[in-house]
mmCIF file of C-alpha atoms in Angstrom:
data_model
loop_
_atom_site.group_PDB
_atom_site.id
_atom_site.type_symbol
_atom_site.label_atom_id
_atom_site.label_comp_id
_atom_site.label_asym_id
_atom_site.label_seq_id
_atom_site.Cartn_x
_atom_site.Cartn_y
_atom_site.Cartn_z
ATOM 1 C CA UNK O 29 131.889 -29.376 27.079
ATOM 2 C CA UNK O 30 131.463 -32.541 24.713
ATOM 3 C CA UNK O 31 129.822 -35.710 26.355
ATOM 4 C CA UNK O 32 131.742 -38.796 25.931
ATOM 5 C CA UNK O 33 129.868 -40.218 23.299
ATOM 6 C CA UNK O 34 130.701 -37.171 21.438
ATOM 7 C CA UNK O 35 134.452 -37.322 22.522
ATOM 8 C CA UNK O 36 134.793 -41.042 21.913
ATOM 9 C CA UNK O 37 132.052 -42.194 19.362
ATOM 10 C CA UNK O 38 134.847 -42.569 16.439
ATOM 11 C CA UNK O 39 135.957 -45.260 18.470
ATOM 12 C CA UNK O 40 133.040 -47.352 18.714
ATOM 13 C CA UNK O 41 133.500 -50.711 16.949
ATOM 14 C CA UNK O 42 137.636 -50.369 17.253
ATOM 15 C CA UNK O 43 139.398 -53.667 16.827
ATOM 16 C CA UNK O 44 140.738 -53.745 20.778
ATOM 17 C CA UNK O 45 143.030 -56.439 21.927
ATOM 18 C CA UNK O 46 141.530 -58.912 24.303
ATOM 19 C CA UNK O 47 143.171 -59.729 27.824
ATOM 20 C CA UNK O 48 143.739 -63.122 26.762
ATOM 21 C CA UNK O 49 145.841 -62.262 23.825
ATOM 22 C CA UNK O 50 147.860 -59.857 25.809
ATOM 23 C CA UNK O 51 148.523 -62.581 28.623
ATOM 24 C CA UNK O 52 149.349 -65.456 25.563
ATOM 25 C CA UNK O 53 152.197 -63.005 24.426
ATOM 26 C CA UNK O 54 153.455 -61.973 28.030
ATOM 27 C CA UNK O 55 153.839 -65.534 28.604
ATOM 28 C CA UNK O 56 155.533 -66.381 25.066
ATOM 29 C CA UNK O 57 158.052 -63.478 25.756
ATOM 30 C CA UNK O 58 158.893 -64.451 29.548
ATOM 31 C CA UNK O 59 159.200 -68.067 28.237
ATOM 32 C CA UNK O 60 158.921 -69.818 31.484
ATOM 33 C CA UNK O 61 156.800 -70.303 34.233
ATOM 34 C CA UNK O 62 156.329 -67.525 36.651
ATOM 35 C CA UNK O 63 157.144 -68.543 40.061
ATOM 36 C CA UNK O 64 153.864 -69.881 41.907
ATOM 37 C CA UNK O 65 153.907 -66.912 44.739
ATOM 38 C CA UNK O 66 154.428 -64.430 41.997
ATOM 39 C CA UNK O 67 151.779 -65.724 39.367
ATOM 40 C CA UNK O 68 148.866 -63.738 41.293
ATOM 41 C CA UNK O 69 150.579 -60.434 41.226
ATOM 42 C CA UNK O 70 152.089 -60.839 37.729
ATOM 43 C CA UNK O 71 148.101 -61.512 36.496
ATOM 44 C CA UNK O 72 146.887 -58.596 38.370
ATOM 45 C CA UNK O 73 149.436 -56.370 36.844
ATOM 46 C CA UNK O 74 149.153 -57.978 33.419
ATOM 47 C CA UNK O 75 145.219 -57.482 33.230
ATOM 48 C CA UNK O 76 145.001 -54.162 35.050
ATOM 49 C CA UNK O 77 147.411 -52.561 32.824
ATOM 50 C CA UNK O 78 146.270 -53.717 29.630
ATOM 51 C CA UNK O 79 142.550 -52.678 30.895
ATOM 52 C CA UNK O 80 143.980 -49.323 31.167
ATOM 53 C CA UNK O 81 145.974 -49.128 27.698
ATOM 54 C CA UNK O 82 143.202 -50.153 25.688
ATOM 55 C CA UNK O 83 140.934 -47.552 27.334
ATOM 56 C CA UNK O 84 139.802 -44.733 24.719
ATOM 57 C CA UNK O 85 140.705 -42.016 27.377
ATOM 58 C CA UNK O 86 143.815 -43.586 28.569
ATOM 59 C CA UNK O 87 147.131 -41.067 28.045
ATOM 60 C CA UNK O 88 150.365 -42.765 29.416
ATOM 61 C CA UNK O 89 151.959 -40.195 31.248
ATOM 62 C CA UNK O 90 154.979 -40.058 34.223
ATOM 63 C CA UNK O 91 152.832 -41.127 36.847
ATOM 64 C CA UNK O 92 151.261 -43.818 35.041
ATOM 65 C CA UNK O 93 154.712 -45.182 34.551
ATOM 66 C CA UNK O 94 155.988 -44.246 38.079
ATOM 67 C CA UNK O 95 153.216 -46.167 39.688
ATOM 68 C CA UNK O 96 153.562 -49.169 37.224
ATOM 69 C CA UNK O 97 157.267 -49.163 38.064
ATOM 70 C CA UNK O 98 156.878 -48.859 41.885
ATOM 71 C CA UNK O 99 154.060 -51.546 42.224
ATOM 72 C CA UNK O 100 156.223 -53.763 39.726
ATOM 73 C CA UNK O 101 159.124 -53.028 42.104
ATOM 74 C CA UNK O 102 157.550 -53.686 45.550
ATOM 75 C CA UNK O 103 155.988 -57.211 44.346
ATOM 76 C CA UNK O 104 159.068 -58.560 42.776
ATOM 77 C CA UNK O 105 161.778 -57.557 45.069
ATOM 78 C CA UNK O 106 162.367 -61.304 46.305
ATOM 79 C CA UNK O 107 163.347 -62.112 42.755
ATOM 80 C CA UNK O 108 167.099 -62.201 41.583
ATOM 81 C CA UNK O 109 167.897 -59.510 39.143
ATOM 82 C CA UNK O 110 168.138 -61.332 36.022
ATOM 83 C CA UNK O 111 164.441 -62.795 36.485
ATOM 84 C CA UNK O 112 163.354 -59.328 37.669
ATOM 85 C CA UNK O 113 164.716 -57.707 34.215
ATOM 86 C CA UNK O 114 163.254 -60.847 32.147
ATOM 87 C CA UNK O 115 159.856 -60.047 33.941
ATOM 88 C CA UNK O 116 159.727 -56.649 33.472
ATOM 89 C CA UNK O 117 160.699 -56.839 29.664
ATOM 90 C CA UNK O 118 158.016 -59.126 29.043
ATOM 91 C CA UNK O 119 155.293 -57.105 31.058
ATOM 92 C CA UNK O 120 156.153 -53.580 29.421
#
């Protein structure tokens, strides 16, 4: 069995998008302020999903996608459908 260094060593020094750029891109796509009561949940989803995706060991699968969607659906159930769709498109 290969060590992590052997398996992922070729990625050392790879150019990885920082969290702040991902967050900036989200706010440019969403193009309006996130309602205050949803801002913490939105930022948490943004940061955690970004850190998952830039991890070299990450492989998107159906369980990750279901968890992302379920979390999103639960946190933002109180928003109207148009805002939820726009928010989801900006997050994804």
